[in-house]
XYZ file of C-alpha atoms in Angstrom:
756
model
C 0.018 0.072 0.038
C 1.284 3.512 -0.694
C 2.520 5.463 2.286
C 0.118 8.048 3.979
C -0.222 11.216 2.068
C 1.936 13.914 3.485
C 0.697 17.306 4.442
C 2.448 20.753 3.727
C 4.543 22.159 6.363
C 4.154 25.987 7.040
C 6.729 27.062 4.502
C 5.225 24.930 1.795
C 1.615 26.160 2.863
C 2.948 29.737 2.470
C 4.228 29.004 -0.862
C 0.938 27.380 -2.090
C -0.990 30.228 -0.824
C 1.381 32.628 -2.808
C 0.844 30.344 -5.870
C -2.910 30.439 -5.660
C -2.756 34.363 -5.293
C -0.618 34.617 -8.351
C -2.917 32.657 -10.544
C -6.054 34.555 -9.172
C -4.154 37.712 -10.421
C -4.028 36.129 -13.785
C -0.420 35.189 -14.005
C 0.645 32.171 -16.064
C 4.341 31.911 -14.988
C 6.152 32.212 -11.965
C 9.319 31.039 -10.054
C 9.498 29.679 -6.488
C 12.880 29.474 -4.727
C 12.992 26.770 -1.977
C 16.172 25.624 -0.507
C 17.442 22.006 -0.557
C 15.531 20.040 2.029
C 12.349 22.273 2.177
C 10.473 20.352 -0.289
C 10.265 22.091 -3.515
C 9.246 18.913 -5.621
C 6.695 17.977 -2.981
C 5.434 21.697 -3.016
C 4.878 21.238 -6.866
C 2.890 18.025 -6.319
C 0.689 19.690 -3.819
C -0.046 22.691 -5.902
C -0.940 20.123 -8.834
C -3.463 18.635 -6.290
C -4.869 22.023 -5.776
C -5.422 22.253 -9.505
C -6.863 18.725 -9.575
C -9.598 19.891 -7.019
C -10.283 22.970 -8.957
C -10.677 21.198 -12.371
C -12.568 18.220 -10.985
C -10.029 15.856 -12.816
C -6.274 14.994 -13.037
C -4.355 17.830 -14.663
C -2.231 17.255 -17.569
C 1.352 18.013 -16.181
C 4.587 18.211 -17.845
C 7.542 17.966 -15.433
C 10.918 19.166 -17.047
C 14.436 18.617 -15.486
C 17.945 18.395 -16.864
C 19.082 15.079 -15.276
C 17.396 11.575 -15.397
C 18.021 11.221 -11.651
C 15.865 14.426 -10.827
C 13.127 12.958 -13.133
C 13.124 9.595 -11.365
C 13.058 11.406 -7.756
C 10.256 13.639 -8.867
C 8.273 10.708 -10.163
C 8.798 9.057 -6.707
C 7.572 12.149 -4.932
C 4.536 12.535 -7.263
C 3.563 9.017 -6.606
C 3.114 9.673 -2.939
C 0.317 12.348 -3.866
C -1.198 10.865 -6.873
C -1.016 6.788 -6.500
C -3.464 6.284 -9.140
C -2.028 8.436 -11.792
C -0.745 7.510 -15.211
C 2.860 8.463 -15.608
C 4.874 8.666 -19.132
C 8.338 9.437 -19.911
C 9.955 11.589 -22.562
C 13.639 11.064 -21.830
C 16.602 9.078 -22.966
C 15.236 6.403 -25.338
C 11.710 6.623 -24.263
C 9.128 8.901 -25.649
C 5.679 7.914 -23.793
C 3.410 10.940 -23.904
C 0.359 8.876 -22.837
C -0.093 9.793 -19.133
C -1.516 12.407 -16.742
C 2.107 13.318 -15.723
C 5.042 13.384 -18.435
C 8.529 13.448 -16.977
C 10.643 14.890 -19.817
C 14.232 15.792 -20.299
C 14.957 19.582 -21.271
C 17.773 18.444 -23.588
C 15.601 15.929 -25.491
C 12.319 18.103 -25.547
C 14.091 21.418 -26.659
C 15.213 19.650 -29.906
C 12.971 20.901 -32.651
C 12.116 17.555 -34.125
C 11.477 16.064 -30.736
C 9.394 18.910 -29.505
C 7.287 18.612 -32.699
C 6.709 14.897 -32.056
C 5.831 15.569 -28.445
C 3.181 18.351 -29.388
C 1.776 15.875 -32.134
C 1.361 12.944 -29.902
C 0.509 14.680 -26.534
C -2.456 16.291 -28.189
C -3.838 19.274 -25.779
C -1.349 21.575 -24.238
C -0.477 20.705 -20.582
C -2.501 22.189 -17.893
C 0.623 22.689 -15.707
C 4.406 22.724 -16.668
C 7.084 22.548 -13.805
C 10.573 23.332 -14.553
C 12.977 21.841 -12.089
C 16.191 23.221 -11.338
C 15.582 26.005 -13.714
C 18.875 27.727 -13.325
C 20.628 24.707 -15.183
C 19.185 25.222 -18.658
C 20.109 27.846 -21.349
C 17.373 30.602 -21.980
C 17.217 29.383 -25.597
C 15.893 25.832 -24.773
C 13.429 27.150 -22.316
C 12.065 29.777 -24.655
C 11.770 27.185 -27.373
C 9.725 24.837 -25.274
C 7.539 27.301 -23.494
C 6.785 29.445 -26.589
C 5.461 26.317 -28.275
C 3.364 24.790 -25.413
C 1.169 27.794 -24.136
C 0.539 25.800 -20.764
C -2.108 26.825 -18.175
C 0.730 27.648 -15.730
C 4.507 27.330 -15.655
C 6.230 26.846 -12.388
C 9.908 27.269 -12.258
C 11.599 25.685 -9.272
C 15.198 26.176 -7.989
C 16.972 25.438 -4.952
C 19.630 28.032 -5.243
C 19.286 31.223 -3.040
C 21.887 32.899 -5.441
C 20.050 36.129 -6.576
C 22.266 36.532 -9.701
C 20.879 33.223 -11.151
C 17.601 34.436 -10.010
C 17.929 37.713 -11.911
C 18.601 35.744 -15.059
C 15.848 33.093 -14.811
C 13.204 35.661 -13.755
C 13.125 36.799 -17.553
C 11.900 33.355 -18.506
C 9.064 33.360 -16.096
C 7.425 36.851 -16.775
C 9.549 38.598 -13.835
C 6.930 36.870 -11.250
C 8.982 35.779 -8.123
C 5.929 34.151 -6.609
C 7.862 32.743 -3.229
C 11.200 32.515 -1.816
C 12.429 30.466 1.126
C 16.403 30.010 0.840
C 18.687 28.398 3.208
C 18.507 31.143 5.678
C 14.659 30.822 5.935
C 14.907 26.984 6.243
C 17.527 27.356 9.156
C 15.508 30.190 10.848
C 12.286 27.941 10.725
C 14.151 25.002 12.186
C 13.556 23.015 8.951
C 17.446 22.934 8.335
C 20.499 22.833 10.453
C 22.574 25.778 11.216
C 26.075 25.831 10.156
C 29.350 26.914 11.248
C 31.524 27.775 8.237
C 35.445 27.972 8.672
C 37.337 29.416 5.727
C 40.974 28.318 5.698
C 43.826 30.239 3.811
C 44.683 27.726 0.844
C 48.211 26.913 0.427
C 47.642 26.508 -3.390
C 48.633 29.540 -5.711
C 45.712 29.519 -8.162
C 47.432 32.109 -10.105
C 49.619 29.390 -11.632
C 46.436 27.295 -12.738
C 44.993 28.013 -16.255
C 41.684 29.581 -16.145
C 39.594 28.862 -19.265
C 35.664 29.144 -19.961
C 34.955 29.887 -16.265
C 36.881 26.768 -15.022
C 40.039 25.892 -13.740
C 42.102 23.548 -15.968
C 41.004 20.020 -14.369
C 44.493 18.333 -14.806
C 46.725 21.354 -13.439
C 44.024 21.939 -10.624
C 44.144 18.131 -9.568
C 47.787 18.107 -9.443
C 47.941 21.316 -7.346
C 45.593 20.537 -4.672
C 46.829 16.854 -4.117
C 49.732 17.741 -1.741
C 50.791 16.654 1.747
C 50.917 20.461 2.936
C 47.246 20.907 1.961
C 46.285 17.735 3.931
C 48.086 18.575 6.880
C 46.213 22.062 6.886
C 43.086 20.133 6.526
C 43.792 17.640 9.288
C 44.318 20.556 11.893
C 40.878 21.923 11.008
C 39.487 18.272 11.096
C 40.725 17.487 14.697
C 39.548 21.223 15.770
C 36.224 21.087 14.475
C 35.127 17.593 15.167
C 32.265 15.627 13.597
C 31.136 12.117 13.044
C 29.897 11.709 9.366
C 31.792 13.778 6.721
C 31.161 14.150 3.053
C 34.535 15.369 1.364
C 34.315 17.040 -2.167
C 37.418 16.246 -4.317
C 38.699 17.445 -7.790
C 39.392 14.154 -9.356
C 39.379 10.468 -9.088
C 42.921 10.470 -8.202
C 42.535 13.207 -5.714
C 39.634 11.189 -3.993
C 41.693 8.142 -3.631
C 44.724 10.200 -2.341
C 42.523 11.749 0.262
C 40.907 8.611 1.384
C 44.118 6.825 1.700
C 45.616 9.983 3.589
C 42.682 9.772 6.100
C 42.714 6.091 6.371
C 46.222 6.245 7.491
C 45.252 8.310 10.268
C 42.505 6.016 11.621
C 39.645 7.586 9.730
C 37.187 4.846 8.229
C 36.927 6.406 4.780
C 35.826 5.384 1.076
C 36.169 7.079 -2.261
C 33.110 7.134 -4.586
C 33.185 8.105 -8.372
C 31.654 7.366 -11.551
C 34.397 4.913 -12.694
C 35.605 1.378 -12.129
C 37.261 0.906 -8.847
C 34.807 3.137 -6.917
C 33.252 2.017 -3.754
C 29.694 1.219 -4.070
C 27.709 4.561 -3.743
C 24.557 3.339 -2.041
C 26.370 1.074 0.286
C 28.736 4.028 1.237
C 25.908 6.430 2.096
C 24.169 3.637 4.099
C 27.224 2.955 6.031
C 27.884 6.569 6.700
C 24.322 6.974 7.872
C 24.725 4.036 10.307
C 27.856 5.358 11.672
C 30.094 2.502 10.207
C 31.909 4.915 8.091
C 33.519 8.371 9.157
C 33.872 9.911 5.758
C 33.021 9.534 1.981
C 35.213 11.253 -0.439
C 33.410 12.002 -3.851
C 33.873 13.520 -7.164
C 30.892 15.289 -8.668
C 28.314 12.712 -7.418
C 26.703 14.299 -4.325
C 25.948 17.703 -5.549
C 22.131 16.910 -6.073
C 19.755 14.313 -4.969
C 21.560 13.014 -1.988
C 19.750 12.697 1.341
C 21.800 11.781 4.297
C 20.478 13.827 7.183
C 23.137 12.537 9.646
C 25.983 14.149 7.711
C 27.420 16.807 10.159
C 30.562 18.082 8.429
C 31.231 18.881 4.502
C 34.735 19.380 3.536
C 35.337 21.513 0.301
C 38.610 20.346 -1.022
C 37.637 21.116 -4.586
C 37.510 25.043 -5.479
C 34.081 24.829 -7.107
C 33.882 27.638 -9.625
C 30.047 27.765 -9.418
C 28.376 29.244 -6.431
C 25.175 27.142 -7.231
C 27.165 23.932 -6.927
C 28.972 25.293 -3.912
C 25.526 25.815 -2.163
C 24.154 22.413 -3.334
C 27.221 20.852 -1.655
C 26.782 22.948 1.402
C 23.122 21.809 1.305
C 23.996 18.023 1.532
C 24.700 18.417 5.107
C 21.936 20.902 6.218
C 19.147 18.211 6.731
C 18.012 17.966 10.271
C 18.818 14.673 12.431
C 18.545 13.454 15.853
C 21.587 14.468 17.862
C 22.877 16.880 15.282
C 23.317 20.352 16.455
C 25.032 22.085 13.515
C 26.780 21.666 10.399
C 30.601 21.976 10.336
C 31.704 23.385 6.875
C 35.562 23.251 6.344
C 36.617 25.192 3.106
C 39.707 26.392 1.516
C 39.895 30.051 0.372
C 42.384 30.828 -2.229
C 43.798 33.734 -4.260
C 41.235 33.595 -7.033
C 38.000 35.570 -7.464
C 35.845 32.481 -7.359
C 36.396 32.555 -3.586
C 35.241 36.010 -3.359
C 31.874 34.892 -4.892
C 31.619 31.924 -2.308
C 31.935 34.223 0.723
C 29.392 36.673 -0.878
C 26.968 33.850 -1.375
C 27.187 32.760 2.186
C 26.785 36.463 3.300
C 23.834 36.661 1.091
C 21.867 34.020 3.291
C 21.358 36.565 6.051
C 18.145 38.273 6.574
C 19.462 41.338 4.716
C 21.521 41.972 1.634
C 24.769 42.545 3.074
C 27.939 43.625 1.345
C 30.904 41.358 0.833
C 33.184 44.527 0.895
C 31.737 45.538 4.421
C 32.448 42.125 5.546
C 36.082 41.929 4.287
C 37.147 45.632 4.798
C 35.077 46.741 7.848
C 34.511 43.346 9.515
C 30.633 43.932 9.521
C 29.007 40.711 10.288
C 26.073 39.479 8.263
C 22.951 39.044 9.868
C 22.763 35.152 9.520
C 20.029 32.916 10.684
C 20.196 31.746 14.361
C 23.177 29.375 15.142
C 25.081 30.150 11.877
C 28.632 31.660 11.888
C 31.229 32.617 9.170
C 34.799 32.375 10.295
C 37.434 33.171 7.670
C 41.061 33.388 8.501
C 42.880 36.984 8.306
C 45.219 35.654 5.822
C 42.423 34.641 3.659
C 40.587 37.822 4.079
C 43.780 39.679 2.838
C 43.744 37.765 -0.227
C 40.051 38.384 -0.899
C 40.315 42.027 -0.503
C 42.518 42.214 -3.572
C 39.640 41.052 -5.714
C 37.176 43.568 -4.837
C 36.213 45.554 -7.731
C 36.173 49.305 -7.896
C 33.475 51.326 -9.681
C 32.619 54.986 -10.168
C 28.940 54.399 -9.471
C 26.930 51.734 -7.857
C 25.784 50.363 -11.198
C 29.393 50.190 -12.373
C 30.696 48.447 -9.389
C 27.881 45.932 -9.265
C 28.388 45.430 -12.910
C 31.997 44.758 -12.739
C 31.623 42.595 -9.653
C 29.068 40.218 -11.423
C 31.210 40.139 -14.354
C 34.110 39.040 -12.483
C 32.220 36.387 -10.468
C 30.718 34.938 -13.499
C 33.228 35.686 -16.406
C 30.172 37.005 -18.281
C 28.678 40.517 -18.079
C 25.309 40.851 -16.745
C 22.292 42.149 -18.664
C 20.700 45.572 -18.050
C 17.388 43.655 -16.958
C 19.445 41.421 -14.542
C 20.721 44.728 -12.803
C 17.351 46.198 -12.917
C 15.895 43.185 -11.083
C 18.515 43.358 -8.613
C 17.578 46.901 -7.555
C 19.867 48.908 -9.654
C 19.286 51.591 -12.321
C 21.106 51.263 -15.605
C 19.275 54.165 -16.994
C 21.777 56.453 -14.911
C 24.635 55.391 -17.268
C 22.939 57.339 -19.894
C 24.291 60.493 -18.276
C 27.907 59.457 -17.597
C 28.385 57.103 -20.799
C 25.583 58.030 -23.189
C 23.641 54.703 -22.857
C 23.818 51.029 -21.851
C 25.674 49.549 -24.942
C 27.981 52.653 -24.946
C 29.006 51.664 -21.307
C 29.234 48.076 -22.151
C 31.654 48.964 -24.971
C 33.999 51.063 -22.760
C 34.018 48.203 -20.453
C 35.573 46.213 -23.339
C 32.578 43.631 -23.147
C 30.861 44.479 -26.571
C 33.431 42.834 -28.662
C 33.074 39.627 -26.608
C 29.794 39.128 -28.464
C 30.861 40.253 -31.796
C 28.448 43.099 -31.625
C 30.701 46.038 -32.839
C 28.935 46.594 -36.079
C 25.267 46.079 -35.212
C 25.371 48.261 -32.172
C 23.528 50.997 -33.710
C 20.994 48.832 -35.024
C 20.181 47.342 -31.555
C 18.447 50.837 -30.573
C 15.246 49.657 -31.883
C 13.627 50.547 -28.557
C 11.856 54.043 -28.882
C 13.671 57.086 -27.300
C 12.131 59.595 -25.096
C 9.521 58.708 -22.418
C 9.826 54.828 -22.437
C 6.843 54.587 -19.876
C 4.377 55.623 -22.283
C 1.616 52.907 -23.021
C 2.043 52.915 -26.716
C 5.733 52.608 -26.482
C 5.436 49.665 -24.221
C 3.093 47.916 -26.716
C 5.772 48.602 -29.415
C 8.132 46.595 -27.120
C 5.602 43.692 -27.065
C 5.723 43.581 -30.931
C 9.494 43.156 -30.808
C 9.291 40.580 -27.897
C 6.761 38.622 -30.094
C 8.959 38.755 -33.074
C 12.051 37.867 -31.058
C 10.272 34.731 -29.427
C 9.638 33.541 -32.913
C 12.961 34.241 -34.221
C 11.376 36.442 -36.736
C 13.073 39.811 -36.265
C 14.944 39.591 -39.431
C 12.146 37.999 -41.624
C 9.122 39.501 -40.023
C 5.413 38.088 -39.511
C 1.882 38.287 -40.981
C 0.100 41.059 -39.112
C -2.766 38.913 -38.021
C -0.652 36.396 -36.518
C 1.364 39.060 -34.920
C -1.658 40.563 -33.200
C -2.643 37.135 -31.938
C 0.436 36.293 -30.446
C 0.710 39.832 -29.027
C -2.392 39.459 -27.208
C -1.280 35.981 -25.871
C 1.895 37.714 -24.412
C -0.168 40.443 -22.889
C -2.371 38.014 -21.186
C 0.610 36.808 -19.129
C 0.813 40.419 -17.517
C -2.143 41.537 -15.620
C -0.554 44.985 -15.312
C -0.237 45.300 -19.093
C -3.793 44.314 -19.523
C -5.064 46.783 -17.033
C -3.615 49.577 -19.456
C -5.861 48.337 -21.892
C -9.143 48.557 -19.699
C -9.790 52.065 -21.038
C -9.956 51.153 -24.732
C -13.558 51.757 -25.595
C -13.780 49.613 -28.495
C -13.314 46.458 -26.207
C -15.859 45.463 -23.474
C -13.317 43.168 -22.119
C -9.777 43.531 -23.527
C -9.090 40.050 -22.260
C -11.538 38.442 -24.547
C -11.753 40.823 -27.560
C -13.416 40.082 -30.766
C -10.718 38.890 -33.043
C -11.152 41.208 -35.904
C -11.444 44.319 -33.563
C -8.127 43.177 -31.803
C -6.458 43.016 -35.143
C -7.478 46.427 -36.257
C -6.360 47.878 -32.984
C -3.002 46.240 -33.087
C -2.693 47.289 -36.800
C -3.358 51.041 -35.839
C -1.488 51.278 -32.808
C 1.953 49.542 -32.436
C 2.293 48.259 -35.844
C 1.418 51.679 -37.383
C 3.980 53.242 -35.033
C 6.725 50.913 -36.305
C 5.655 51.406 -39.961
C 6.108 55.081 -39.483
C 9.649 54.644 -38.740
C 12.603 53.431 -40.853
C 12.768 50.154 -39.209
C 9.515 48.396 -40.687
C 6.826 48.472 -43.342
C 3.730 46.539 -44.363
C 3.863 44.466 -47.351
C 1.131 42.066 -48.397
C -0.373 42.475 -44.799
C 2.987 41.408 -43.389
C 5.205 43.272 -41.116
C 8.546 43.516 -42.843
C 11.853 44.545 -41.265
C 14.379 46.799 -42.771
C 17.250 46.631 -40.309
C 20.651 47.996 -40.536
C 22.499 44.475 -40.031
C 25.257 42.937 -42.168
C 25.161 39.327 -43.305
C 25.856 37.161 -40.396
C 25.020 39.698 -37.913
C 21.280 39.010 -37.450
C 21.840 36.718 -34.348
C 23.931 39.490 -32.677
C 21.418 42.071 -33.629
C 18.443 39.968 -32.188
C 20.394 39.353 -28.811
C 21.184 42.973 -28.293
C 17.597 43.900 -29.133
C 16.163 41.370 -26.806
C 18.447 42.839 -24.092
C 17.009 46.362 -24.552
C 13.314 45.086 -24.804
C 13.615 43.091 -21.765
C 15.237 45.857 -19.645
C 12.278 48.205 -21.013
C 9.536 45.740 -20.106
C 11.172 45.077 -16.759
C 11.527 48.684 -15.828
C 7.863 49.529 -17.056
C 6.365 46.625 -14.880
C 8.294 47.522 -11.942
C 6.797 50.991 -12.086
C 3.337 49.824 -12.713
C 3.558 47.336 -9.561
C 4.786 50.316 -7.623
C 1.879 52.634 -8.601
C -0.667 49.626 -8.089
C -3.957 50.613 -6.681
C -5.796 48.982 -4.057
C -4.623 48.275 -0.415
C -0.887 48.325 -1.180
C 1.712 50.847 -2.729
C 5.471 50.614 -3.276
C 7.938 53.431 -2.567
C 11.564 53.878 -3.815
C 14.159 54.212 -1.392
C 16.266 57.482 -2.208
C 18.935 59.529 -0.312
C 18.848 62.734 1.395
C 22.569 63.041 0.731
C 23.245 61.605 4.165
C 20.776 58.863 4.997
C 18.284 56.654 3.024
C 14.686 57.884 2.977
C 11.385 56.769 1.375
C 10.042 58.721 -1.743
C 6.127 58.536 -1.724
C 3.978 57.981 -4.871
C 2.088 61.144 -6.118
C -0.777 61.785 -3.944
C -2.711 63.047 -6.836
C -2.603 59.506 -8.188
C -2.946 57.960 -4.602
C -5.177 60.263 -2.489
C -5.500 57.303 -0.027
C -1.909 57.458 1.257
C -1.241 57.740 4.879
C -0.690 61.234 6.137
C 1.136 62.284 9.155
C 2.110 59.969 12.215
C 0.783 56.444 11.434
C 1.188 53.101 13.147
C 2.896 50.548 10.769
C 3.956 46.945 11.624
C 7.226 45.452 10.247
C 7.332 41.850 8.862
C 8.292 40.278 12.204
C 5.119 42.155 13.830
C 7.284 44.998 15.471
C 5.240 48.135 15.848
C 6.658 51.283 14.382
C 5.459 54.783 13.911
C 6.083 56.378 10.405
C 5.757 59.921 9.653
C 4.312 60.275 6.212
C 4.741 64.064 4.706
C 3.652 65.217 1.293
C 6.427 63.543 -0.900
C 8.603 61.712 1.605
C 8.758 59.595 4.751
C 12.082 60.391 6.377
C 11.442 59.383 10.080
C 10.316 56.206 11.535
C 10.729 54.731 15.063
C 9.698 51.756 17.173
C 6.673 52.738 19.368
C 7.782 54.130 22.718
C 10.889 55.417 21.529
C 11.911 58.884 20.269
C 14.935 58.408 18.133
C 14.514 58.076 14.186
C 15.626 54.694 13.216
C 14.541 54.705 9.522
C 18.015 54.878 8.096
C 19.111 51.849 10.128
C 15.982 49.933 9.087
C 16.401 50.559 5.359
C 20.180 49.626 5.567
C 19.129 46.538 7.432
C 16.971 45.515 4.617
C 18.931 46.590 1.622
C 22.645 46.941 2.826
C 24.871 49.909 3.105
C 23.978 51.093 -0.395
C 20.354 51.684 0.377
C 19.389 54.914 -1.411
C 22.429 55.588 -3.282
C 22.472 56.886 -6.751
C 22.194 53.938 -9.154
C 20.083 51.924 -6.823
C 16.323 51.270 -7.012
C 15.419 49.411 -3.885
C 11.606 49.689 -2.862
C 9.603 49.257 0.152
C 5.811 47.987 -0.011
C 3.199 49.232 2.327
C 0.146 47.070 2.638
C -3.091 47.864 4.284
C -4.942 45.019 6.335
C -7.993 44.788 8.649
C -5.375 45.419 11.557
C -3.606 48.390 9.840
C -0.653 49.098 7.692
C 2.159 46.691 7.154
C 5.610 47.541 5.604
C 8.191 45.147 4.108
C 11.076 45.060 1.400
C 9.271 45.053 -2.028
C 10.647 41.478 -2.972
C 9.963 37.870 -2.038
C 13.385 37.644 -0.524
C 12.669 38.046 3.148
C 10.675 35.583 4.882
C 10.570 36.409 8.569
C 10.697 33.741 11.437
C 7.529 34.820 12.840
C 5.350 35.583 9.725
C 2.441 37.717 9.854
C -0.528 35.915 11.210
C 1.588 33.846 13.658
C 1.511 34.541 17.513
C 3.298 33.005 20.319
C 0.799 31.388 22.649
C 1.118 30.620 26.496
C -0.759 27.538 27.867
C -2.552 29.866 30.288
C -2.947 33.420 31.437
C -1.134 32.434 34.753
C 1.841 31.427 32.637
C 1.955 34.445 30.523
C 1.530 36.741 33.649
C 4.455 34.841 35.491
C 6.830 34.964 32.395
C 6.091 38.899 32.116
C 6.575 39.333 35.976
C 9.788 37.414 35.777
C 11.233 40.311 33.505
C 12.389 37.771 30.978
C 13.772 38.881 27.698
C 11.239 39.427 24.921
C 13.314 38.024 22.153
C 13.488 34.480 24.163
C 9.854 34.261 24.552
C 9.654 31.234 22.314
C 11.948 29.341 24.798
C 9.468 29.812 27.744
C 7.938 26.404 29.164
C 4.753 25.510 27.320
C 5.081 28.169 24.753
C 4.109 27.382 21.085
C 3.642 29.320 17.821
C 0.229 29.268 16.367
C -0.762 30.453 12.741
C -3.859 32.279 12.669
C -6.497 31.615 9.749
C -5.704 35.124 8.170
C -4.726 35.931 4.434
């Protein structure tokens, strides 16, 4: 018989509520970030179950992943929720599309011929598409699949809390971050184990190891790290920071065997596991490690994903992993909770290369605010990590890392250079905008985005010197005007169909543009005032074609870029033979940036019970710039009580245009600058940033939070600490106990109230 059907825990339930809300808002795509160990695949199954109840039948589901192991694990998870459902497989040598849930390989389905075969055999479009570990696949493969499928809803899942990958992936999912609960949230909620990170100064000189295609040369790296001196350095930390079960990540098979033999000579029960003859059995090694019959398992690229050994209480990073995503996946192998396990020990080597700077930055990002790696290294500012977590980097290693801190004349330039250095690839303008920075400020100092990119020496890397001028298809001037945004939609549809150079029939262009607009409720609201449509979401097809022909298509044909020939929009773009792909890539970058910028402003000006404000500077401290009171006459005015995400009561002073004073109730000192820096880091409000806060009105008053799904507090709104009796509560108060330790009082429990 199948095991009992599980129930969602509190984090999964919060995510399910957020997914229900985003679909109610009319959105068709969204990203959910959930750390390893919080059950993101189970969350997807729970959400499909919600859809089943709504439809009254089992939905047609497509589950996409990049590895067969992930598909197999997902199938096992879905079987727990749907024991009677039919499963099909579209991976490796299988092409079975007859089932309620189809588990498919991204690599196979993204091939044009295979995608055509799937669409032909599957019949109707799926009701629900789940893209697991969405950060792994390229934008091209995902766009190719999602553009052809047109599913009811697309859920992108990722376990990485790295905001840089998030900023890139969001563009595939309509810039809709539905929910975020990263490692820090899981630790704060007690779902994951806290960690103690120890960064040791590496004895390897990484300047002597060739660096190609964002990776160290494998042979040179394996030879450099396989030394007695390095192992002796590890052994001192091994004996100082003790544990009972260790995963040791190595560079190569020879390195794993070397480390295993070295540890065995010192009495450690260790084995080496790798994908080649001579390896110890993987499953047996993990079983013995869990049972305490082994002390350590040395592995090579096998345990980054899909391994669940909760008893692991030490992770050793002997390989200088180039990817922060893989680094966090390896860290996550030891974060599962287990009886008798108080914390995870992490022993890492920090060397003289910029990849190590990115690893430290990734760890710092797990805090409750966006702390700065510069402040940590140069000023010793400790990040606000989850309870029980710590980062301890040796002074010698800190000195090495300081040399890799990029310098920039403005915040946008500094962040651009930092991201480029960490990834060996420049960020796009839309990525910077999603991270809270304002690339448009570069227009004043450099003349424009691509002018800045060219001065940084990054334009030639894409072979884009000739068509740079042609990439300025985006209209100039006030780029927030509705008609110009509709022109951006035309370009986006052409780009999605690889038709920027060849054009498209006007009728097909109008139909696809409407389908694109339906994915963005904010853009559809802009059409509510068009009198020819009783409901722009379901317009008469002929009227819609006429409207689209008279507006964005006419605007394009009045320029030199396009003309109408035989009822077809025909491009006349200034690209040379062979430059079409580069022109399309640069145009897409500008279009995506414009749309991200416009959508963020629409969301900030949203009507109803919420409004967003940008964080600016008064030349000394960060303050809050309010929306126009002419557009939002319902804004608070004067002294107003507002609650923070953790429930703390503050009093904000709302003036005509700004809010520059806020303080906790019962205090007289303005603490708004400290609050904003705690949420957004020391750069809050500086020129080039665009951080925002959101005020929301509820039945019990106003609430304020950072305008992102990044912060999920330990005590979410609607949760209260309850005493077993009035006597117990009064006794606790009379004892003059510390308020922040109330959760540790005898008999206390946290109760979630049934509030939205």
